[in-house]
Amino acid sequence: MAFHPREGWIGNGRRVVNRREFLRRAAAAGIGFPTAAAILAACGGEEGGSVGDDGGGGELVVGRPESPATQPIYDDNPPIESGLDAEPGPLRIYNWADYLWVRVLNDFTDEFGVEVELTTFYNEEEALRKLRTGEIPVDVYFPTSENISKLVAGKLVQPLNHDYIPNLQANVWPFLADPFYDKGSQYTVPYTVYKTGIGYRTDMVDEGLLSEGPTPWDVFWNPAVENIAGLYDDISEAIQSTMFRNGVEVHPADASPEEIAAAGDALVELADLVNIRYTIDGPYAKLPEGTFGVHQALSGDIVATPYYFPKGDDPSVARYLWPPNATANPAKGLIANDTMVVAKDAEHPVLAHMFLNYMLDEAVTLKNFSWVGYQQPQNGVTPDNLVADDYVPEWLESAIVRPEDFEHELGVIPVPLEPDKEALWLDAWARAQAGG
């Protein structure tokens, strides 16, 4: 299950979908993000196997950090040839809402003389459905890394021709230019990187609370934060962080039924203990307002926090802790990246490749970062640069993602769930959302 933190919101702050109602319906029906089986069935294939080159689905090859995967390339889905001229456009981009600065798209239009059409989605379930059915024309799509194997097996994305993307090897952190889920970057280039930690206000929460329990995550179970604590309204983020608080030793995707149920029980406990609230915009909007004193936070959301403080208030009270970097009581924490791909049926594949290369240009990534708040993995961009050049205030330097964070022994990279585990997660989450 992968739900992006910006899911479900539009620019004016209104929520498009009642997420709790969606999750209750999903749990009751046993649905979530389309499984590999559903994608392959729609494409004529079978999960876990190959059906040849007759236009059907392909083989599901799932990589993990400890066992990287090279995604297969099929005869009926080859990369484009080198040396082709770019199509006249328009370039059609399919992305999360509020996850790409429109000015960057306008700059692409000015530089290459082509129009760009941006369509947004609110969750990957919606995006995959529209890609499978061809409901909308797509050239470039922005999926999370956990779902690349499903996209490749379903033949919904096309392999890349790196001749058109020199910035990949020149500018990107080497391990993300050759990622475990897609060795050789045969189908993907990285978009943003982010880690999940704890955002808090020093004027509302005693910093000592984060080291008072066995893990920093225990702060959400501390009665001292009653009525000012929030978690993401997001099954993946909430359950995995709760497992880290519970001391689950295996990867969350490998947790036992008992450990999954215990995570649900711990979340249920929060309803009465601290009156926990679940939000999507809590870290970057509600923390600055003072609605929350502490909130589970992705690094990209907390970087945006200063821009949301009311005029006259002091944004320097905002702080960020990634639990693996805690001094007194370090604990596991999530770290991940999103990607960019070219849709299999892209009408403008050369132009799409050019756009991927453009988005890997250092100057472009910094411009996009200045609005989105989510960092791109660039060799030439260092924490010192980001602070010195006023992209990130000094008091939030801890929210900057460093290459070594991906190698931290307590850093956990999300991986896909097996269908039987997904059903258990949905059940635990439904209980948490219902307060028991």
Short mmCIF file of N, CA, C and O in Angstrom, two decimals, residues 262-371:
data_model
loop_
_atom_site.label_atom_id
_atom_site.label_comp_id
_atom_site.label_asym_id
_atom_site.label_seq_id
_atom_site.Cartn_x
_atom_site.Cartn_y
_atom_site.Cartn_z
N ALA A 262 -0.92 -5.88 16.63
CA ALA A 262 -0.44 -5.07 17.75
C ALA A 262 -0.26 -3.61 17.34
O ALA A 262 -0.51 -2.70 18.15
N ALA A 263 0.17 -3.38 16.10
CA ALA A 263 0.27 -2.00 15.61
C ALA A 263 -1.11 -1.36 15.57
O ALA A 263 -1.28 -0.19 15.97
N GLY A 264 -2.09 -2.11 15.11
CA GLY A 264 -3.46 -1.59 15.12
C GLY A 264 -3.94 -1.29 16.53
O GLY A 264 -4.57 -0.26 16.78
N ASP A 265 -3.64 -2.19 17.48
CA ASP A 265 -4.04 -1.98 18.87
C ASP A 265 -3.40 -0.71 19.44
O ASP A 265 -4.06 0.06 20.15
N ALA A 266 -2.12 -0.50 19.12
CA ALA A 266 -1.42 0.68 19.64
C ALA A 266 -2.03 1.97 19.08
O ALA A 266 -2.14 2.98 19.79
N LEU A 267 -2.43 1.94 17.82
CA LEU A 267 -3.08 3.12 17.23
C LEU A 267 -4.46 3.35 17.84
O LEU A 267 -4.85 4.50 18.07
N VAL A 268 -5.18 2.28 18.10
CA VAL A 268 -6.49 2.42 18.76
C VAL A 268 -6.32 3.08 20.12
O VAL A 268 -7.12 3.95 20.52
N GLU A 269 -5.27 2.70 20.83
CA GLU A 269 -5.01 3.25 22.17
C GLU A 269 -4.87 4.77 22.15
O GLU A 269 -5.25 5.45 23.11
N LEU A 270 -4.34 5.32 21.03
CA LEU A 270 -4.08 6.75 20.96
C LEU A 270 -5.35 7.59 20.99
O LEU A 270 -5.31 8.77 21.38
N ALA A 271 -6.46 7.01 20.58
CA ALA A 271 -7.70 7.79 20.54
C ALA A 271 -8.07 8.35 21.91
O ALA A 271 -8.37 9.54 22.05
N ASP A 272 -8.05 7.51 22.92
CA ASP A 272 -8.40 7.95 24.28
C ASP A 272 -7.20 8.53 25.02
O ASP A 272 -7.36 9.42 25.86
N LEU A 273 -6.01 8.03 24.71
CA LEU A 273 -4.82 8.45 25.46
C LEU A 273 -4.45 9.90 25.19
O LEU A 273 -4.18 10.67 26.13
N VAL A 274 -4.42 10.31 23.92
CA VAL A 274 -3.99 11.68 23.58
C VAL A 274 -4.94 12.39 22.63
O VAL A 274 -4.64 13.48 22.16
N ASN A 275 -6.08 11.75 22.32
CA ASN A 275 -7.01 12.33 21.34
C ASN A 275 -6.28 12.58 20.02
O ASN A 275 -6.31 13.68 19.46
N ILE A 276 -5.63 11.53 19.53
CA ILE A 276 -4.84 11.66 18.30
C ILE A 276 -5.73 12.09 17.14
O ILE A 276 -6.90 11.73 17.06
N ARG A 277 -5.17 12.89 16.24
CA ARG A 277 -5.88 13.30 15.04
C ARG A 277 -5.06 12.93 13.81
O ARG A 277 -3.82 13.03 13.83
N TYR A 278 -5.75 12.51 12.77
CA TYR A 278 -5.09 12.10 11.53
C TYR A 278 -5.32 13.16 10.46
O TYR A 278 -6.45 13.57 10.22
N THR A 279 -4.23 13.61 9.85
CA THR A 279 -4.32 14.66 8.84
C THR A 279 -3.39 14.34 7.67
O THR A 279 -2.57 13.43 7.73
N ILE A 280 -3.54 15.12 6.63
CA ILE A 280 -2.60 15.08 5.51
C ILE A 280 -1.73 16.33 5.53
O ILE A 280 -0.54 16.29 5.23
N ASP A 281 -2.31 17.46 5.93
CA ASP A 281 -1.58 18.73 5.88
C ASP A 281 -1.06 19.16 7.25
O ASP A 281 -0.56 20.27 7.40
N GLY A 282 -1.14 18.29 8.25
CA GLY A 282 -0.75 18.66 9.60
C GLY A 282 0.63 19.26 9.74
O GLY A 282 0.79 20.33 10.35
N PRO A 283 1.67 18.62 9.19
CA PRO A 283 3.02 19.13 9.42
C PRO A 283 3.28 20.51 8.82
O PRO A 283 3.89 21.36 9.47
N TYR A 284 2.83 20.75 7.58
CA TYR A 284 3.20 22.02 6.95
C TYR A 284 2.16 23.11 7.11
O TYR A 284 2.47 24.29 6.90
N ALA A 285 0.94 22.77 7.50
CA ALA A 285 -0.10 23.79 7.63
C ALA A 285 -0.61 23.92 9.07
O ALA A 285 -0.72 25.03 9.59
N LYS A 286 -0.94 22.82 9.71
CA LYS A 286 -1.56 22.87 11.03
C LYS A 286 -0.54 23.03 12.16
O LYS A 286 -0.86 23.58 13.22
N LEU A 287 0.68 22.55 11.96
CA LEU A 287 1.73 22.78 12.97
C LEU A 287 2.03 24.29 13.06
O LEU A 287 2.09 24.84 14.15
N PRO A 288 2.22 24.98 11.93
CA PRO A 288 2.45 26.43 12.00
C PRO A 288 1.29 27.20 12.64
O PRO A 288 1.51 28.22 13.31
N GLU A 289 0.07 26.73 12.45
CA GLU A 289 -1.09 27.41 13.04
C GLU A 289 -1.17 27.20 14.55
O GLU A 289 -1.91 27.90 15.24
N GLY A 290 -0.45 26.21 15.07
CA GLY A 290 -0.53 25.89 16.49
C GLY A 290 -1.61 24.88 16.82
O GLY A 290 -1.85 24.60 17.99
N THR A 291 -2.26 24.33 15.78
CA THR A 291 -3.24 23.27 16.03
C THR A 291 -2.55 22.05 16.61
O THR A 291 -3.10 21.34 17.46
N PHE A 292 -1.33 21.79 16.11
CA PHE A 292 -0.52 20.67 16.61
C PHE A 292 0.78 21.20 17.19
O PHE A 292 1.35 22.16 16.69
N GLY A 293 1.23 20.50 18.23
CA GLY A 293 2.55 20.76 18.77
C GLY A 293 3.55 19.73 18.31
O GLY A 293 4.76 19.97 18.31
N VAL A 294 3.02 18.55 17.90
CA VAL A 294 3.87 17.47 17.40
C VAL A 294 3.08 16.68 16.36
O VAL A 294 1.88 16.43 16.55
N HIS A 295 3.74 16.33 15.26
CA HIS A 295 3.06 15.62 14.20
C HIS A 295 4.06 14.77 13.44
O HIS A 295 5.21 15.19 13.18
N GLN A 296 3.68 13.56 13.11
CA GLN A 296 4.47 12.74 12.20
C GLN A 296 4.69 13.55 10.92
O GLN A 296 3.78 14.23 10.43
N ALA A 297 5.92 13.53 10.40
CA ALA A 297 6.21 14.46 9.30
C ALA A 297 7.22 13.89 8.32
O ALA A 297 8.26 13.36 8.71
N LEU A 298 6.89 14.03 7.05
CA LEU A 298 7.88 13.78 6.01
C LEU A 298 8.79 15.00 5.90
O LEU A 298 8.36 16.14 6.12
N SER A 299 10.04 14.74 5.56
CA SER A 299 11.01 15.81 5.50
C SER A 299 10.59 16.92 4.56
O SER A 299 10.77 18.11 4.84
N GLY A 300 9.99 16.56 3.42
CA GLY A 300 9.57 17.56 2.46
C GLY A 300 8.46 18.45 3.00
O GLY A 300 8.41 19.64 2.68
N ASP A 301 7.56 17.88 3.80
CA ASP A 301 6.48 18.68 4.38
C ASP A 301 7.02 19.65 5.43
O ASP A 301 6.58 20.80 5.52
N ILE A 302 7.97 19.20 6.24
CA ILE A 302 8.47 20.07 7.31
C ILE A 302 9.34 21.18 6.73
O ILE A 302 9.40 22.29 7.28
N VAL A 303 10.01 20.93 5.61
CA VAL A 303 10.80 21.99 4.96
C VAL A 303 9.89 23.15 4.54
O VAL A 303 10.29 24.32 4.57
N ALA A 304 8.64 22.83 4.18
CA ALA A 304 7.70 23.86 3.75
C ALA A 304 7.07 24.61 4.92
O ALA A 304 6.42 25.64 4.73
N THR A 305 7.25 24.13 6.13
CA THR A 305 6.58 24.68 7.30
C THR A 305 6.74 26.19 7.47
O THR A 305 5.76 26.89 7.75
N PRO A 306 7.96 26.75 7.35
CA PRO A 306 8.11 28.19 7.61
C PRO A 306 7.21 29.09 6.78
O PRO A 306 6.83 30.18 7.21
N TYR A 307 6.86 28.64 5.58
CA TYR A 307 6.05 29.47 4.69
C TYR A 307 4.58 29.51 5.11
O TYR A 307 3.81 30.32 4.58
N TYR A 308 4.19 28.67 6.05
CA TYR A 308 2.80 28.60 6.48
C TYR A 308 2.56 29.25 7.84
O TYR A 308 1.42 29.30 8.30
N PHE A 309 3.61 29.72 8.49
CA PHE A 309 3.41 30.39 9.78
C PHE A 309 2.66 31.70 9.58
O PHE A 309 2.95 32.45 8.63
N PRO A 310 1.70 31.99 10.44
CA PRO A 310 1.00 33.28 10.34
C PRO A 310 1.98 34.45 10.42
O PRO A 310 3.01 34.36 11.09
N LYS A 311 1.64 35.51 9.73
CA LYS A 311 2.49 36.69 9.73
C LYS A 311 2.72 37.18 11.15
O LYS A 311 1.80 37.31 11.95
N GLY A 312 3.99 37.41 11.47
CA GLY A 312 4.35 37.87 12.80
C GLY A 312 4.76 36.78 13.76
O GLY A 312 5.39 37.05 14.78
N ASP A 313 4.42 35.53 13.44
CA ASP A 313 4.83 34.40 14.29
C ASP A 313 6.26 33.98 13.95
O ASP A 313 6.78 34.28 12.86
N ASP A 314 6.88 33.28 14.87
CA ASP A 314 8.28 32.89 14.73
C ASP A 314 8.39 31.47 14.20
O ASP A 314 8.16 30.51 14.93
N PRO A 315 8.77 31.27 12.92
CA PRO A 315 8.86 29.91 12.37
C PRO A 315 10.03 29.11 12.93
O PRO A 315 10.08 27.89 12.74
N SER A 316 10.96 29.77 13.62
CA SER A 316 12.13 29.04 14.12
C SER A 316 11.81 28.13 15.29
O SER A 316 12.69 27.40 15.77
N VAL A 317 10.55 28.13 15.76
CA VAL A 317 10.17 27.18 16.81
C VAL A 317 9.96 25.79 16.22
O VAL A 317 9.84 24.81 16.98
N ALA A 318 9.89 25.67 14.89
CA ALA A 318 9.69 24.36 14.26
C ALA A 318 10.98 23.56 14.27
O ALA A 318 12.06 24.09 13.99
N ARG A 319 10.86 22.29 14.57
CA ARG A 319 12.02 21.39 14.59
C ARG A 319 11.65 20.07 13.93
O ARG A 319 10.47 19.73 13.78
N TYR A 320 12.69 19.28 13.61
CA TYR A 320 12.46 17.98 12.96
C TYR A 320 13.46 16.97 13.48
O TYR A 320 14.65 17.26 13.62
N LEU A 321 12.95 15.77 13.76
CA LEU A 321 13.81 14.66 14.18
C LEU A 321 13.50 13.43 13.34
O LEU A 321 12.34 12.99 13.29
N TRP A 322 14.51 12.89 12.68
CA TRP A 322 14.39 11.58 12.05
C TRP A 322 14.88 10.58 13.09
O TRP A 322 16.06 10.63 13.48
N PRO A 323 14.02 9.68 13.62
CA PRO A 323 14.39 8.82 14.75
C PRO A 323 15.71 8.07 14.61
O PRO A 323 16.39 7.88 15.63
N PRO A 324 16.12 7.60 13.42
CA PRO A 324 17.43 6.96 13.36
C PRO A 324 18.58 7.86 13.80
O PRO A 324 19.64 7.36 14.22
N ASN A 325 18.40 9.19 13.72
CA ASN A 325 19.46 10.12 14.10
C ASN A 325 19.32 10.64 15.53
O ASN A 325 20.08 11.52 15.94
N ALA A 326 18.37 10.09 16.30
CA ALA A 326 18.22 10.52 17.69
C ALA A 326 19.47 10.17 18.48
O ALA A 326 20.09 9.12 18.27
N THR A 327 19.84 11.03 19.40
CA THR A 327 21.06 10.81 20.19
C THR A 327 20.83 9.82 21.33
O THR A 327 21.61 8.88 21.52
N ALA A 328 19.73 10.00 22.06
CA ALA A 328 19.52 9.21 23.27
C ALA A 328 18.85 7.87 23.00
O ALA A 328 19.20 6.87 23.64
N ASN A 329 17.91 7.81 22.11
CA ASN A 329 17.11 6.61 21.93
C ASN A 329 16.77 6.37 20.46
O ASN A 329 15.60 6.39 20.07
N PRO A 330 17.76 6.18 19.61
CA PRO A 330 17.51 6.04 18.17
C PRO A 330 16.57 4.86 17.87
O PRO A 330 16.55 3.85 18.59
N ALA A 331 15.80 5.01 16.82
CA ALA A 331 14.86 3.98 16.41
C ALA A 331 14.75 4.00 14.89
O ALA A 331 15.24 4.91 14.22
N LYS A 332 14.08 3.00 14.36
CA LYS A 332 13.92 2.92 12.91
C LYS A 332 13.03 4.05 12.39
O LYS A 332 12.17 4.57 13.10
N GLY A 333 13.26 4.39 11.11
CA GLY A 333 12.45 5.40 10.44
C GLY A 333 12.46 5.14 8.95
O GLY A 333 13.42 4.59 8.41
N LEU A 334 11.38 5.53 8.28
CA LEU A 334 11.26 5.30 6.84
C LEU A 334 12.08 6.31 6.05
O LEU A 334 12.22 7.46 6.44
N ILE A 335 12.59 5.84 4.91
CA ILE A 335 13.24 6.70 3.95
C ILE A 335 12.94 6.13 2.56
O ILE A 335 12.95 4.91 2.38
N ALA A 336 12.62 6.99 1.60
CA ALA A 336 12.13 6.48 0.32
C ALA A 336 12.36 7.50 -0.78
O ALA A 336 12.86 8.60 -0.54
N ASN A 337 11.95 7.11 -1.98
CA ASN A 337 12.00 8.04 -3.11
C ASN A 337 10.86 7.76 -4.07
O ASN A 337 10.33 6.65 -4.13
N ASP A 338 10.47 8.79 -4.79
CA ASP A 338 9.51 8.65 -5.88
C ASP A 338 10.27 8.66 -7.21
O ASP A 338 11.46 8.99 -7.24
N THR A 339 9.60 8.32 -8.27
CA THR A 339 10.28 8.15 -9.55
C THR A 339 9.52 8.86 -10.68
O THR A 339 8.40 9.33 -10.50
N MET A 340 10.17 8.90 -11.84
CA MET A 340 9.55 9.36 -13.08
C MET A 340 9.71 8.27 -14.12
O MET A 340 10.78 7.66 -14.23
N VAL A 341 8.66 8.01 -14.89
CA VAL A 341 8.69 6.97 -15.92
C VAL A 341 8.00 7.49 -17.17
O VAL A 341 7.27 8.49 -17.14
N VAL A 342 8.22 6.78 -18.28
CA VAL A 342 7.54 7.09 -19.53
C VAL A 342 6.48 6.02 -19.75
O VAL A 342 6.78 4.82 -19.70
N ALA A 343 5.25 6.44 -19.96
CA ALA A 343 4.15 5.49 -20.16
C ALA A 343 4.38 4.68 -21.44
O ALA A 343 4.91 5.19 -22.43
N LYS A 344 3.98 3.40 -21.41
CA LYS A 344 4.18 2.53 -22.56
C LYS A 344 3.55 3.11 -23.82
O LYS A 344 4.13 3.05 -24.91
N ASP A 345 2.35 3.63 -23.71
CA ASP A 345 1.63 4.13 -24.87
C ASP A 345 1.80 5.63 -25.07
O ASP A 345 0.95 6.29 -25.67
N ALA A 346 2.91 6.17 -24.57
CA ALA A 346 3.16 7.60 -24.71
C ALA A 346 3.15 8.01 -26.18
O ALA A 346 3.78 7.37 -27.02
N GLU A 347 2.42 9.07 -26.48
CA GLU A 347 2.38 9.57 -27.85
C GLU A 347 3.61 10.39 -28.19
O GLU A 347 3.92 10.61 -29.37
N HIS A 348 4.34 10.84 -27.16
CA HIS A 348 5.50 11.70 -27.37
C HIS A 348 6.68 11.17 -26.55
O HIS A 348 7.17 11.85 -25.63
N PRO A 349 7.17 9.97 -26.85
CA PRO A 349 8.20 9.35 -26.02
C PRO A 349 9.55 10.06 -26.06
O PRO A 349 10.26 10.09 -25.05
N VAL A 350 9.95 10.62 -27.19
CA VAL A 350 11.23 11.34 -27.24
C VAL A 350 11.15 12.59 -26.38
O VAL A 350 12.05 12.88 -25.58
N LEU A 351 10.07 13.31 -26.52
CA LEU A 351 9.86 14.50 -25.70
C LEU A 351 9.80 14.14 -24.23
O LEU A 351 10.31 14.87 -23.37
N ALA A 352 9.20 12.99 -23.91
CA ALA A 352 9.14 12.54 -22.52
C ALA A 352 10.53 12.28 -21.97
O ALA A 352 10.85 12.66 -20.84
N HIS A 353 11.39 11.63 -22.77
CA HIS A 353 12.77 11.41 -22.34
C HIS A 353 13.49 12.75 -22.10
O HIS A 353 14.24 12.90 -21.14
N MET A 354 13.25 13.70 -22.98
CA MET A 354 13.87 15.02 -22.83
C MET A 354 13.41 15.69 -21.54
O MET A 354 14.20 16.36 -20.86
N PHE A 355 12.14 15.49 -21.18
CA PHE A 355 11.64 16.07 -19.95
C PHE A 355 12.29 15.41 -18.74
O PHE A 355 12.65 16.10 -17.77
N LEU A 356 12.46 14.10 -18.76
CA LEU A 356 13.15 13.42 -17.65
C LEU A 356 14.55 13.98 -17.48
O LEU A 356 14.99 14.26 -16.36
N ASN A 357 15.25 14.17 -18.58
CA ASN A 357 16.60 14.71 -18.50
C ASN A 357 16.58 16.14 -17.96
O ASN A 357 17.43 16.52 -17.14
N TYR A 358 15.61 16.92 -18.40
CA TYR A 358 15.46 18.30 -17.93
C TYR A 358 15.23 18.34 -16.42
O TYR A 358 15.84 19.16 -15.71
N MET A 359 14.42 17.42 -15.90
CA MET A 359 14.11 17.41 -14.48
C MET A 359 15.28 16.91 -13.63
O MET A 359 15.24 17.00 -12.40
N LEU A 360 16.31 16.39 -14.27
CA LEU A 360 17.51 15.95 -13.56
C LEU A 360 18.63 16.97 -13.66
O LEU A 360 19.76 16.71 -13.23
N ASP A 361 18.34 18.14 -14.22
CA ASP A 361 19.30 19.23 -14.27
C ASP A 361 19.35 19.91 -12.90
O ASP A 361 18.30 20.19 -12.30
N GLU A 362 20.54 20.20 -12.40
CA GLU A 362 20.67 20.71 -11.04
C GLU A 362 19.91 22.02 -10.84
O GLU A 362 19.21 22.19 -9.82
N ALA A 363 20.01 22.95 -11.77
CA ALA A 363 19.33 24.23 -11.61
C ALA A 363 17.81 24.04 -11.58
O ALA A 363 17.10 24.71 -10.82
N VAL A 364 17.32 23.12 -12.39
CA VAL A 364 15.89 22.86 -12.43
C VAL A 364 15.43 22.22 -11.12
O VAL A 364 14.38 22.57 -10.57
N THR A 365 16.22 21.27 -10.61
CA THR A 365 15.82 20.61 -9.36
C THR A 365 15.76 21.60 -8.21
O THR A 365 14.87 21.52 -7.36
N LEU A 366 16.70 22.55 -8.17
CA LEU A 366 16.68 23.52 -7.09
C LEU A 366 15.48 24.46 -7.21
O LEU A 366 14.86 24.83 -6.21
N LYS A 367 15.15 24.85 -8.42
CA LYS A 367 13.98 25.69 -8.61
C LYS A 367 12.71 24.95 -8.18
O LYS A 367 11.87 25.50 -7.46
N ASN A 368 12.59 23.69 -8.57
CA ASN A 368 11.43 22.90 -8.19
C ASN A 368 11.38 22.69 -6.67
O ASN A 368 10.32 22.81 -6.04
N PHE A 369 12.52 22.42 -6.06
CA PHE A 369 12.61 22.21 -4.62
C PHE A 369 12.16 23.46 -3.86
O PHE A 369 11.51 23.36 -2.81
N SER A 370 12.47 24.64 -4.38
CA SER A 370 12.14 25.88 -3.68
C SER A 370 10.64 26.06 -3.51
O SER A 370 10.19 26.79 -2.63
N TRP A 371 9.85 25.37 -4.34
CA TRP A 371 8.39 25.46 -4.23
C TRP A 371 7.79 24.19 -3.63
O TRP A 371 6.94 24.25 -2.74
#
